[in-house]
Short mmCIF file of C-alpha atoms in Angstrom, two decimals:
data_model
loop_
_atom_site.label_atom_id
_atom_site.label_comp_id
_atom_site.label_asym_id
_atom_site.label_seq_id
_atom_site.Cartn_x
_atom_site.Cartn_y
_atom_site.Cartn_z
CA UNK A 537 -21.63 -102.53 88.14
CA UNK A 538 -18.96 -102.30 90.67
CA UNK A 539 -16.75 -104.32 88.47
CA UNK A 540 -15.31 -101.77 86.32
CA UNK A 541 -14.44 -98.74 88.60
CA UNK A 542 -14.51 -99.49 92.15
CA UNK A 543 -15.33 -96.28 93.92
CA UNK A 544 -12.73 -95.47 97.01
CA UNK A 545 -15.35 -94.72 99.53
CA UNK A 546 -16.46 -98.36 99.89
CA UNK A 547 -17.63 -99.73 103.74
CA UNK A 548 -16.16 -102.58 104.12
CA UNK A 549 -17.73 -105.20 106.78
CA UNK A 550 -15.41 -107.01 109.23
CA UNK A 551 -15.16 -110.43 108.33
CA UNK A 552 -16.52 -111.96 111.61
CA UNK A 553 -19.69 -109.62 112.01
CA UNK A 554 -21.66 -107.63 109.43
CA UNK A 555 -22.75 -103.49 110.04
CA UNK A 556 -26.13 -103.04 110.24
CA UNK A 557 -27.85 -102.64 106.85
CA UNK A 558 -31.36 -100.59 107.51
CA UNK A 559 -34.03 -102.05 106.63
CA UNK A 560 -32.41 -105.49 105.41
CA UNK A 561 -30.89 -105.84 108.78
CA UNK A 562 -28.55 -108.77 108.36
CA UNK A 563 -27.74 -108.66 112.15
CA UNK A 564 -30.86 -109.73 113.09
CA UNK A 565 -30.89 -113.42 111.82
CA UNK A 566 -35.09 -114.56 111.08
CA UNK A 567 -35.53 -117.50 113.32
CA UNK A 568 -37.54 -119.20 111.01
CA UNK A 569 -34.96 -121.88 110.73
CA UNK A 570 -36.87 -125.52 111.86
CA UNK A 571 -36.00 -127.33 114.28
CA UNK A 572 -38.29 -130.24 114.20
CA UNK A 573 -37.13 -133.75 115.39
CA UNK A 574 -33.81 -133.06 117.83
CA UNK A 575 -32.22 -136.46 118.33
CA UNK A 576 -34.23 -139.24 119.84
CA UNK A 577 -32.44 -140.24 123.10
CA UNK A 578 -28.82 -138.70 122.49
CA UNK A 579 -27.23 -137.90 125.64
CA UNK A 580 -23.77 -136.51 124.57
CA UNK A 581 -23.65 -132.48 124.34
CA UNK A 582 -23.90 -131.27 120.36
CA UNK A 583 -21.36 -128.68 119.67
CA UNK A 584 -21.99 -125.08 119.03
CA UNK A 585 -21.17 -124.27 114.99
CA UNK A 586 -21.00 -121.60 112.27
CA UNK A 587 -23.36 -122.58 109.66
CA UNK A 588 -20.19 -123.30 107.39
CA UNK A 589 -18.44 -125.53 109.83
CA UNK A 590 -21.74 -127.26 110.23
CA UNK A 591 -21.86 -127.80 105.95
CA UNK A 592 -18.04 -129.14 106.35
CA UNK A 593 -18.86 -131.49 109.48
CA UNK A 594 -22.13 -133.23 107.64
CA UNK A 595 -19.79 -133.65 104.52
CA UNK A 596 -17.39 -135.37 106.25
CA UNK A 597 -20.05 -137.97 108.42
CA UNK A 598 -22.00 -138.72 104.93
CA UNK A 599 -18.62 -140.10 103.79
CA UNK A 600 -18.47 -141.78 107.44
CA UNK A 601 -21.43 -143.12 107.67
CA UNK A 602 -21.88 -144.60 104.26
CA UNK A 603 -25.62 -145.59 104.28
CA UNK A 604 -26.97 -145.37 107.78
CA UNK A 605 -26.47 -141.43 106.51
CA UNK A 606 -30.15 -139.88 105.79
CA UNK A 607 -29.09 -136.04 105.41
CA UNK A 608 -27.95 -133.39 107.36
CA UNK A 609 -29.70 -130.00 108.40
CA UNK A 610 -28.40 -127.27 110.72
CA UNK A 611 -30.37 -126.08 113.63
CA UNK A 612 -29.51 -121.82 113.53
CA UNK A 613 -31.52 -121.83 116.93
CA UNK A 614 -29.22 -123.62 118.89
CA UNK A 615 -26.58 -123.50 116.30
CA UNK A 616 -26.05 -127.17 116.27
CA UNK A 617 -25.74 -129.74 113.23
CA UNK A 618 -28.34 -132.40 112.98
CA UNK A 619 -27.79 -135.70 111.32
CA UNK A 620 -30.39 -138.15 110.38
CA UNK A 621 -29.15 -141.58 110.83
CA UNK A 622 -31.42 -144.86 109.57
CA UNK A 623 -32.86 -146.43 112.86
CA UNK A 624 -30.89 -149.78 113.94
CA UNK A 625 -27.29 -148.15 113.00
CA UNK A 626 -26.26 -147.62 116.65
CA UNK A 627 -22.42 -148.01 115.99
CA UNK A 628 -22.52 -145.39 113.33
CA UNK A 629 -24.78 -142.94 115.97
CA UNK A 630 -22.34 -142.98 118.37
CA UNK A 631 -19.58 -141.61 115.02
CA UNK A 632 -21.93 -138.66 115.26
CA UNK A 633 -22.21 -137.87 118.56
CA UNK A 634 -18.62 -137.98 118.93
CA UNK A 635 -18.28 -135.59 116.41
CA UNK A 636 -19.88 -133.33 118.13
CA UNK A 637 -23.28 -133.26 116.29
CA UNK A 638 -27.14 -134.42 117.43
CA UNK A 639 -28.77 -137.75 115.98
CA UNK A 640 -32.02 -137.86 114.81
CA UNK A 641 -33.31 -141.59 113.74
CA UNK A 642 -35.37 -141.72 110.50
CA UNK A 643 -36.94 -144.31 108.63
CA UNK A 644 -35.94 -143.23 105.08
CA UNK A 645 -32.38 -143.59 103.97
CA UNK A 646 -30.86 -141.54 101.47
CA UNK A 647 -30.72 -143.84 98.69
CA UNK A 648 -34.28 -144.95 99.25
CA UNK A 649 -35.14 -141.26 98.97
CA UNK A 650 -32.47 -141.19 95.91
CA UNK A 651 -34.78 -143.41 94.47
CA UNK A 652 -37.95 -142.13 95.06
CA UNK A 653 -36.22 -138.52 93.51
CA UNK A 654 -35.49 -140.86 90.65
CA UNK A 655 -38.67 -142.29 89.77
CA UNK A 656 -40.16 -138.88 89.91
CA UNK A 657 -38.11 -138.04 87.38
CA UNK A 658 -38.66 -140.66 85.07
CA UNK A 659 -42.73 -140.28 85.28
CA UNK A 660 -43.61 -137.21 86.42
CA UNK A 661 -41.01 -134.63 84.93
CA UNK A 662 -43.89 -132.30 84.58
CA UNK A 663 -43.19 -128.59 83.62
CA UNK A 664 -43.85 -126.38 86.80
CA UNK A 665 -43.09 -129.66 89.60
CA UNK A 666 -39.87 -129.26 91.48
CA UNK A 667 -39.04 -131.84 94.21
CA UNK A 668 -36.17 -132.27 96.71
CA UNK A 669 -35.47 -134.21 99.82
CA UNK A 670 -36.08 -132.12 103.07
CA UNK A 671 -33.70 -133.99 106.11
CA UNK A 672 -35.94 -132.26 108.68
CA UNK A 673 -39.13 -133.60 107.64
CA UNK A 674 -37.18 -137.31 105.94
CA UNK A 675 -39.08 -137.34 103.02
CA UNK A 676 -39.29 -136.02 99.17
CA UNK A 677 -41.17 -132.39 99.25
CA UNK A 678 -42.78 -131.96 95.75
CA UNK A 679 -44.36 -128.81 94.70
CA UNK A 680 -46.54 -128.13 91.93
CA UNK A 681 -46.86 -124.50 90.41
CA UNK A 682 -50.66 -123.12 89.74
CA UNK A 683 -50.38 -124.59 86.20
CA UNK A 684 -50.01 -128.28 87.17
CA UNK A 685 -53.75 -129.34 86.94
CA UNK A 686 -56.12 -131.63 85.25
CA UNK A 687 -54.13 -134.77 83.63
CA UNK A 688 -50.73 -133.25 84.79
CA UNK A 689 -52.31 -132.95 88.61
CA UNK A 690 -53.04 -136.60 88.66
CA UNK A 691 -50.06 -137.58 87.30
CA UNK A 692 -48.24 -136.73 89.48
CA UNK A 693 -50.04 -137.14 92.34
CA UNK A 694 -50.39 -140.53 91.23
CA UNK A 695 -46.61 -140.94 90.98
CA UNK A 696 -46.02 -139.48 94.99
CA UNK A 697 -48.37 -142.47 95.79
CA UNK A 698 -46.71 -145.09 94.37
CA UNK A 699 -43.97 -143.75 96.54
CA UNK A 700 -45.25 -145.02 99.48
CA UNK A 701 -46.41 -143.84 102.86
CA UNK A 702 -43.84 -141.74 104.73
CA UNK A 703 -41.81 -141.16 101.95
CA UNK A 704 -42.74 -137.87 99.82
CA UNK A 705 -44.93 -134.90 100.52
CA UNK A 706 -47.06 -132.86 97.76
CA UNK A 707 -47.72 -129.51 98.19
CA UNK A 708 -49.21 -126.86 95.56
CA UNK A 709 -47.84 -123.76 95.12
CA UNK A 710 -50.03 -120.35 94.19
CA UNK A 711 -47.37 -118.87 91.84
CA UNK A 712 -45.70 -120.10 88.61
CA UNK A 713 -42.17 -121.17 88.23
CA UNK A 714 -40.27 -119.51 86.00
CA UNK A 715 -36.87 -117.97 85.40
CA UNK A 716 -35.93 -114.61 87.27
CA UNK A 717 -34.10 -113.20 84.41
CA UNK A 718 -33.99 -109.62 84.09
CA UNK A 719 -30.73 -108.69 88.49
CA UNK A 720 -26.58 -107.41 92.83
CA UNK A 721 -25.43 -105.34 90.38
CA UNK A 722 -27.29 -104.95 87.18
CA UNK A 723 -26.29 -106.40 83.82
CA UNK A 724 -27.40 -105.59 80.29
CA UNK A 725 -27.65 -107.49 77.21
CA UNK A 726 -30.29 -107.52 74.53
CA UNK A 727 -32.61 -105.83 76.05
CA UNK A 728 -32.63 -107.96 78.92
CA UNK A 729 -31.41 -107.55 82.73
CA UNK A 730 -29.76 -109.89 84.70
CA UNK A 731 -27.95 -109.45 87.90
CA UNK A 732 -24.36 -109.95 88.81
CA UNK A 733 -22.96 -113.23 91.30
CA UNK A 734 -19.99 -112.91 92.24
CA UNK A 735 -16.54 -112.08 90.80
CA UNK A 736 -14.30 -114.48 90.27
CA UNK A 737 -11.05 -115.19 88.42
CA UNK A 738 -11.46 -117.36 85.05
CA UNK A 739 -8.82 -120.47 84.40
CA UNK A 740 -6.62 -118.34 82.26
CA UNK A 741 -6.09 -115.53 85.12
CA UNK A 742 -8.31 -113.04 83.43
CA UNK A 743 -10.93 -111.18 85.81
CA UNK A 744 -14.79 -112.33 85.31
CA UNK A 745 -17.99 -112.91 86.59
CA UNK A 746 -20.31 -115.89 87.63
CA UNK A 747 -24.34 -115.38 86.88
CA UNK A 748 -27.34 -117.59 85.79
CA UNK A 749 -27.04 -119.45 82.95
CA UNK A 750 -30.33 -118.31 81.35
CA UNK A 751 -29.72 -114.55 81.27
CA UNK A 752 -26.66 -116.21 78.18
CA UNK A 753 -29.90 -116.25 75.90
CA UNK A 754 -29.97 -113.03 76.30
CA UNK A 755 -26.74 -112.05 73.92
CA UNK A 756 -23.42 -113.10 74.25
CA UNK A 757 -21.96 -109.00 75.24
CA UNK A 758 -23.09 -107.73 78.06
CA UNK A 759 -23.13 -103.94 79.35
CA UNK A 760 -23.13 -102.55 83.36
CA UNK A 761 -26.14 -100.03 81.97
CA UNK A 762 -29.28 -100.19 79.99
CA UNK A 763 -27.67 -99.08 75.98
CA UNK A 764 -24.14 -98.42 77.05
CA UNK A 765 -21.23 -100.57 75.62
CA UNK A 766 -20.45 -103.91 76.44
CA UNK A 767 -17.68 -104.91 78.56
CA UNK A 768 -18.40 -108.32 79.56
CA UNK A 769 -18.50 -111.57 77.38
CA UNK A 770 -20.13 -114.91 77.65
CA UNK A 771 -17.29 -117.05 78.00
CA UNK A 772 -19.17 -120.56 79.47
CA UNK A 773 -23.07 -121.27 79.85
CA UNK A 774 -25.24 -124.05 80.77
CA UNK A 775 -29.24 -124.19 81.16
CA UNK A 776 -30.97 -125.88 81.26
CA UNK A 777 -29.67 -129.69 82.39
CA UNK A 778 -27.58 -129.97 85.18
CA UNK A 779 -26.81 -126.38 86.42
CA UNK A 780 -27.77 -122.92 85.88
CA UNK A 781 -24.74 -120.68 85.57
CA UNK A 782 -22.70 -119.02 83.35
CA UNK A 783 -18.93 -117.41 83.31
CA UNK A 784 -18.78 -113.98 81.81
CA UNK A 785 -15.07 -112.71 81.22
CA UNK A 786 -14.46 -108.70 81.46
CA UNK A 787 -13.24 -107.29 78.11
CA UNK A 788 -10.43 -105.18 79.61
CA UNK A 789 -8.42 -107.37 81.91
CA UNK A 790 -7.30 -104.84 83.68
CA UNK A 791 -10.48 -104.21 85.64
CA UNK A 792 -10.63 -104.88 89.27
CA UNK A 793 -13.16 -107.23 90.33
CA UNK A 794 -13.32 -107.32 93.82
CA UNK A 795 -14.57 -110.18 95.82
CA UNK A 796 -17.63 -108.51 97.90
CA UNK A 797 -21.33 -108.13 97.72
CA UNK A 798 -22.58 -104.35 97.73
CA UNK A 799 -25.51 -105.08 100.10
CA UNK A 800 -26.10 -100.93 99.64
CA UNK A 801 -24.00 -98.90 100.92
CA UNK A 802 -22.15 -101.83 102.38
CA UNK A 803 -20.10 -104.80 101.47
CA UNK A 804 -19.79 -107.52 102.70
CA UNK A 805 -16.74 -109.57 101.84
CA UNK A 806 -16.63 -112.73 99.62
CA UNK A 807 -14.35 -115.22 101.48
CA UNK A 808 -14.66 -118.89 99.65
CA UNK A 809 -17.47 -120.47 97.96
CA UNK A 810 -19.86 -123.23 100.52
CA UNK A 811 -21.82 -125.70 100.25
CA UNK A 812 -24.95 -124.66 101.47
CA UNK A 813 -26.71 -126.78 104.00
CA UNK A 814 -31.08 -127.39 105.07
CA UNK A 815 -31.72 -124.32 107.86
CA UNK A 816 -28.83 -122.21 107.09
CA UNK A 817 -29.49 -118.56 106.95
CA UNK A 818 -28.93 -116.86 103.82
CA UNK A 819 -28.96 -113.50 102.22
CA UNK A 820 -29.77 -112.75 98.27
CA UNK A 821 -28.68 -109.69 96.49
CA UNK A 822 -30.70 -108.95 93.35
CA UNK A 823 -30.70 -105.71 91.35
CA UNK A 824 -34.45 -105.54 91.25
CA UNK A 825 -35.39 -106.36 94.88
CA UNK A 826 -32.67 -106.12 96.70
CA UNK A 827 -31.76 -107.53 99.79
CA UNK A 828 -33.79 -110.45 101.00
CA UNK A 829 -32.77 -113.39 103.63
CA UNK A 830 -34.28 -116.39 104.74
CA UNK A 831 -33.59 -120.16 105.20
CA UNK A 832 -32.26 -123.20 102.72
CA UNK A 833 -35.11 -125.70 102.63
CA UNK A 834 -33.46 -128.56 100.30
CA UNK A 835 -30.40 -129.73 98.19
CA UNK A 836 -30.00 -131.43 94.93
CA UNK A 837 -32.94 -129.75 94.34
CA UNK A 838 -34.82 -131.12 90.65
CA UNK A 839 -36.99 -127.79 88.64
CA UNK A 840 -38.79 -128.27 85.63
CA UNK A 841 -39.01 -124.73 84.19
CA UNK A 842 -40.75 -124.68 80.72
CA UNK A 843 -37.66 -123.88 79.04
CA UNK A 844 -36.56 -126.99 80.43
CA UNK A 845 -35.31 -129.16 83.63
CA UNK A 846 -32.95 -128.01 85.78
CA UNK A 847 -31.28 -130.28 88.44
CA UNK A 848 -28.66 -129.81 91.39
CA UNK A 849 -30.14 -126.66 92.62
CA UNK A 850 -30.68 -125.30 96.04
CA UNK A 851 -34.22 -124.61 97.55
CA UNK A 852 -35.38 -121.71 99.71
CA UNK A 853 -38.08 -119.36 100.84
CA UNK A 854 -36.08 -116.18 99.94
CA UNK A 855 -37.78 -114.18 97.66
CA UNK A 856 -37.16 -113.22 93.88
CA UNK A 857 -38.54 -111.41 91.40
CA UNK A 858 -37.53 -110.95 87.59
CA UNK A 859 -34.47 -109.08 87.09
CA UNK A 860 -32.68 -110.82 90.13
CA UNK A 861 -32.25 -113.72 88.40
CA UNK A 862 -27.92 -114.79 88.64
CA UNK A 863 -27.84 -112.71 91.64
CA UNK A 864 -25.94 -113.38 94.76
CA UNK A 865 -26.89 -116.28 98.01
CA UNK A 866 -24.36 -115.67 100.37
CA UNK A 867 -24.05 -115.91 104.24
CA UNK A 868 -23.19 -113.33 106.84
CA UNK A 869 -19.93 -114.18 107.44
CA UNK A 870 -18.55 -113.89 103.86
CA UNK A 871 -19.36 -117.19 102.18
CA UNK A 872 -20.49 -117.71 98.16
CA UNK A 873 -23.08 -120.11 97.88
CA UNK A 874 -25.66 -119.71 95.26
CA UNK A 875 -26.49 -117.95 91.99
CA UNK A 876 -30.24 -116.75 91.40
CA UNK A 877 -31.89 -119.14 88.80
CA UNK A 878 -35.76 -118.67 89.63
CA UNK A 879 -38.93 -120.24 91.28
CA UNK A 880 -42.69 -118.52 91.98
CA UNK A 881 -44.11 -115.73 93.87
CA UNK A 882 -42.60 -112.64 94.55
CA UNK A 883 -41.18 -110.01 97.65
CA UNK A 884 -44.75 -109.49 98.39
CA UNK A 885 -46.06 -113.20 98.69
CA UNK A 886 -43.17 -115.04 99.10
CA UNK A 887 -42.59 -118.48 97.07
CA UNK A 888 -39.90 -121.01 96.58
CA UNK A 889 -36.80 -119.99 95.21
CA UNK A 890 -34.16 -121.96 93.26
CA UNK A 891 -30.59 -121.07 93.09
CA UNK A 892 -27.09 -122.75 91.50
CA UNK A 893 -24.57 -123.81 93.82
CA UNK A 894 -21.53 -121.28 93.67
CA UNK A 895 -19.30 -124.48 94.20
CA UNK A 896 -20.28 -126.55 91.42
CA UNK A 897 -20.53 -123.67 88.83
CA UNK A 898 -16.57 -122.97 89.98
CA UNK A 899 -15.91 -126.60 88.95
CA UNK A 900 -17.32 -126.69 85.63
CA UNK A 901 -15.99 -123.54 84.44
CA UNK A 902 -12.67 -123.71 85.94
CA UNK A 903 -12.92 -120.92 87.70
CA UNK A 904 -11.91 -119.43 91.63
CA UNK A 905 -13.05 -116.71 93.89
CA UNK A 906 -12.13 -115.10 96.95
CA UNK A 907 -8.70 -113.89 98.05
CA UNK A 908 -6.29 -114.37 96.42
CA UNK A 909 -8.29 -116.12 93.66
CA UNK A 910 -10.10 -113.37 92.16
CA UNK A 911 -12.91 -112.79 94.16
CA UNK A 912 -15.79 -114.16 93.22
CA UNK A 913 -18.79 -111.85 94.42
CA UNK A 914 -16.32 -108.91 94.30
CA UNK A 915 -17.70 -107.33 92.08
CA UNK A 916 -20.91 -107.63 93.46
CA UNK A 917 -20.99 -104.85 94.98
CA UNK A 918 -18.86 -102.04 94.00
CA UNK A 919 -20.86 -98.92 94.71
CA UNK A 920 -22.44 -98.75 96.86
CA UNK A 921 -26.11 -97.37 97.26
CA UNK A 922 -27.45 -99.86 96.89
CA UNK A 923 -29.89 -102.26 98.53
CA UNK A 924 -30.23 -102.55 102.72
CA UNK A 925 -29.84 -100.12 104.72
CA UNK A 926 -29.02 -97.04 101.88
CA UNK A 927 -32.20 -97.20 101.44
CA UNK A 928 -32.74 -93.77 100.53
CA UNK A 929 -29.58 -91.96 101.28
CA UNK A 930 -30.55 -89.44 99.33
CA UNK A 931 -31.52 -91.84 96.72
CA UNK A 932 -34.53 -92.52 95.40
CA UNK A 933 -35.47 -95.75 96.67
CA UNK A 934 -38.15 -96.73 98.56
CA UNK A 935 -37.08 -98.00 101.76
CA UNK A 936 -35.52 -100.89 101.81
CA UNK A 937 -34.19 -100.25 98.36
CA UNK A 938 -31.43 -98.24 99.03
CA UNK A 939 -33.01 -95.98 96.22
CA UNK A 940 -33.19 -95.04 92.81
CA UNK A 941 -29.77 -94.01 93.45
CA UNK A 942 -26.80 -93.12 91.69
CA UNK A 943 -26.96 -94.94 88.91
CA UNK A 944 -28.05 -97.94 89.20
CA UNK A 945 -31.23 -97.11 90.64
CA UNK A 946 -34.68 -96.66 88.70
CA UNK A 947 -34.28 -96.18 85.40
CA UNK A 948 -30.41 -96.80 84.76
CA UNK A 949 -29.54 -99.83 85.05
CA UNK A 950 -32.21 -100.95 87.79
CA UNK A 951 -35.41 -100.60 85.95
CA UNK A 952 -33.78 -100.23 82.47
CA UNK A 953 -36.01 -102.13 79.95
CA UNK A 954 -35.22 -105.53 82.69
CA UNK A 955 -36.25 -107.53 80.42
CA UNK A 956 -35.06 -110.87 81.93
CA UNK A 957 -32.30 -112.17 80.50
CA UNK A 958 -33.93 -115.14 77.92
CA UNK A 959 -35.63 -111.92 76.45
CA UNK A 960 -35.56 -114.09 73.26
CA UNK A 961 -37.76 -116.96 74.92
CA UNK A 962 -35.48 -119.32 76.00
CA UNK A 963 -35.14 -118.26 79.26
CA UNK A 964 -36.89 -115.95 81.81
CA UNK A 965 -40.24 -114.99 80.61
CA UNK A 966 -40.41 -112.83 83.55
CA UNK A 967 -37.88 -110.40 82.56
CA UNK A 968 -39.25 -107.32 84.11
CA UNK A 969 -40.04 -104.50 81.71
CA UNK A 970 -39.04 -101.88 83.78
CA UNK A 971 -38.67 -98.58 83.84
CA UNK A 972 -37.32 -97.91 86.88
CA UNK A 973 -36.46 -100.41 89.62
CA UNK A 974 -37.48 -103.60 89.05
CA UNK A 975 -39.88 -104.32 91.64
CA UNK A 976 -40.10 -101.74 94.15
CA UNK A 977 -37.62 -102.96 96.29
CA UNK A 978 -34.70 -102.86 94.69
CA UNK A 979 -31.88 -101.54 95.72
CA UNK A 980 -30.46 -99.47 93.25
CA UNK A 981 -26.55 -98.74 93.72
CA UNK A 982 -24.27 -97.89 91.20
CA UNK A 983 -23.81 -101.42 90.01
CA UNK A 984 -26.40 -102.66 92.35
CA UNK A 985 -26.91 -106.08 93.15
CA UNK A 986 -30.26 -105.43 93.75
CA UNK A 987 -32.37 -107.78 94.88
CA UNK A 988 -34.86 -109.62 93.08
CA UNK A 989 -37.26 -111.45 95.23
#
């Protein structure tokens, strides 16, 4: 883990623009954002955004709009926001066009989909569903896991129905959801493996670090190698309920936790935490897999993992595998947004993904990151081999991995026993046995983040 020594010879990437990483090649954004449904009939000229000026601008028209507001999502093609507003509200369409976003008119408003989210809840909280509203599409997307069948299947099919027309989607998904325990830069504890967030500075000044709140079950002491001494300790957790995180305060508080994400051989830096926001382009760090990008799909996001339900998560089609699980979702530019918590598939396959909002975890544990506020997702990445473009640098990895490397690599910290932090049952029955790197992708750095999809 980059946390306790930082090495000197660390690549820093300018804040506006990101050096290429190999393989991962965060340069090269994957247009596989959608843009379905630009705005029906909207003459005035959308502005050109940054994804994060985009998240700030649909905050501040779902407070201005009040409920002719349906959701937001952010076009990375054109690099536009697009704001759903309930058909009929032509006062409040012209609020966002002069703010420089598109309109798109929708049937569904948000607190009818609210609603429909809600009685979901109440009769079909079903472990292996998830559901969340998708603004692009205007309705509820629910996805059962391969073990939703029989009794459970009809359930909740029976439950979308009642819905109504137009107003949910059910999809089935090959994999099982489950916990990714086991993760940027590796931690240790109990035989488990978990990977680092971000850095961040706890309420009381001291340095520490943000991860998934599952990989707590773990132990409360927590080591940056497989067997060697703890120097971290569970100060906050929560999982399951209404979050997935957990704060995790260095023992020595003199150690430097920078804010950055070691993407391998690279870091990028942490700026501020985000909200994140439907078609922004994201990057996940995991010390099993890893680099991996993709696309948010959904917010508020509702899992039932059998340990339990989790709600107010973020979904996407990044991928995960055990051992990435608290990992780092950040964008290209620098900003925090999500913690690995889990979902199905794997690197291979693909699958949904779920991950804690870097924002709300701050709240509830009182804690800041960035500049001048003790970087959260400093820490990240400290040394550097690891996943992206190091692939191999002499390493061991396997492409993309950034290798075996130093030390976090195969076998180290990487592979170590990954057990998956919830080792004990509560949480992350995936936790990787490893021996080695996690799951063939990983990049293994010193500390690596590696990533776990």
């Amino acid at each position: 883990m980059s946390h306790k020594r930082i090495p000197k010879r660390k690549a820093a990437m300018a804040v506006g623009g990101v050096v290429a990483l190999g393989a991962a090649a965060i340069l090269l954004p994957n247009a596989n954002a959608s843009q379905d449904g630009a705005s029906d009939g909207v003459a005035a000229a959308p502005r050109t955004l940054k994804a994060g000026d985009a998240s700030d601008l649909a905050t501040r028209l779902a407070g201005t709009l009040g409920d002719a507001y349906a959701g937001a999502w952010y076009d990375g093609e054109d690099k536009q926001l697009v704001v759903n507003v309930v058909r009929g509200e032509d006062t409040m369409a012209l609020e966002v066009r002069s703010a420089g976003a598109e309109v798109r008119w929708v049937d569904n408003s948000m607190s009818e989909l609210e609603s429909g989210a809600g009685t979901l809840k109440s009769e079909a909280t079903i472990p292996g569903t998830s559901w969340a509203v998708d603004p692009r599409t205007n309705r509820i997307v629910v996805t059962a896991d391969s073990t939703v069948t029989g009794d459970k299947w009809e359930q909740l099919e029976s439950t979308v129905d009642k819905l109504g027309s137009g107003m949910a989607t059910l999809k089935k998904s090959a994999g099982t959801f489950r916990t990714f325990a086991s993760g940027g830069d590796a931690i240790f504890a109990g035989g488990a493996r978990c990977s680092l967030g971000f850095n961040v500075t706890a309420g009381d000044g001291s340095p520490a670090f943000l991860t998934a709140g599952h990989c707590a079950a773990a132990g409360d002491e927590w080591s940056d190698q497989q067997g060697g001494p703890p120097i971290a300790t569970v100060d906050q957790a929560l999982f399951p309920g209404a979050g997935d995180f957990a704060l995790v305060t260095y023992d020595d508080p003199a150690t430097e936790a920078p804010s950055e994400v070691n993407v391998g051989g690279q870091t990028v830096p942490v700026l501020q935490a985000a909200e994140a926001t439907v078609g922004q382009q994201v990057f996940r760090m995991g010390s099993t897999t890893g680099l991996a990008d993709g696309q948010v799909l959904g917010l508020n996001a509702t899992v039932n993992y059998p340990e339990g339900t989790v709600t107010g998560l973020i979904q996407t089609d990044v991928c995960a595998e055990p051992g990435d699980s608290g990992g780092s979702l950040f964008t290209q530019d620098g900003l925090a947004i999500g913690l690995t918590s889990g979902g199905s598939g794997d690197c291979t396959v693909g699958g949904e993904t779920f991950f804690q909002p870097v924002t709300t975890a701050l709240e509830a544990v009182g804690a800041t990151l960035g500049a001048g506020g003790a970087g959260a997702g400093d820490q990240a990445g400290g040394q550097e081999q690891g996943a992206g473009q190091e692939a191999g640098d002499g390493q061991a990895g396997a492409e993309d991995q950034a290798g075996a490397g130093d030390q976090a690599g195969a076998g180290d910290r990487a592979g170590g026993e990954d057990a998956g932090a919830g080792q004990d049952g509560t949480a992350g029955q995936d936790m990787q046995d490893g021996t080695g790197a996690g799951s063939g992708r990983h990049s293994g750095q010193d500390s690596g983040l590696s990533r776990t999809h």
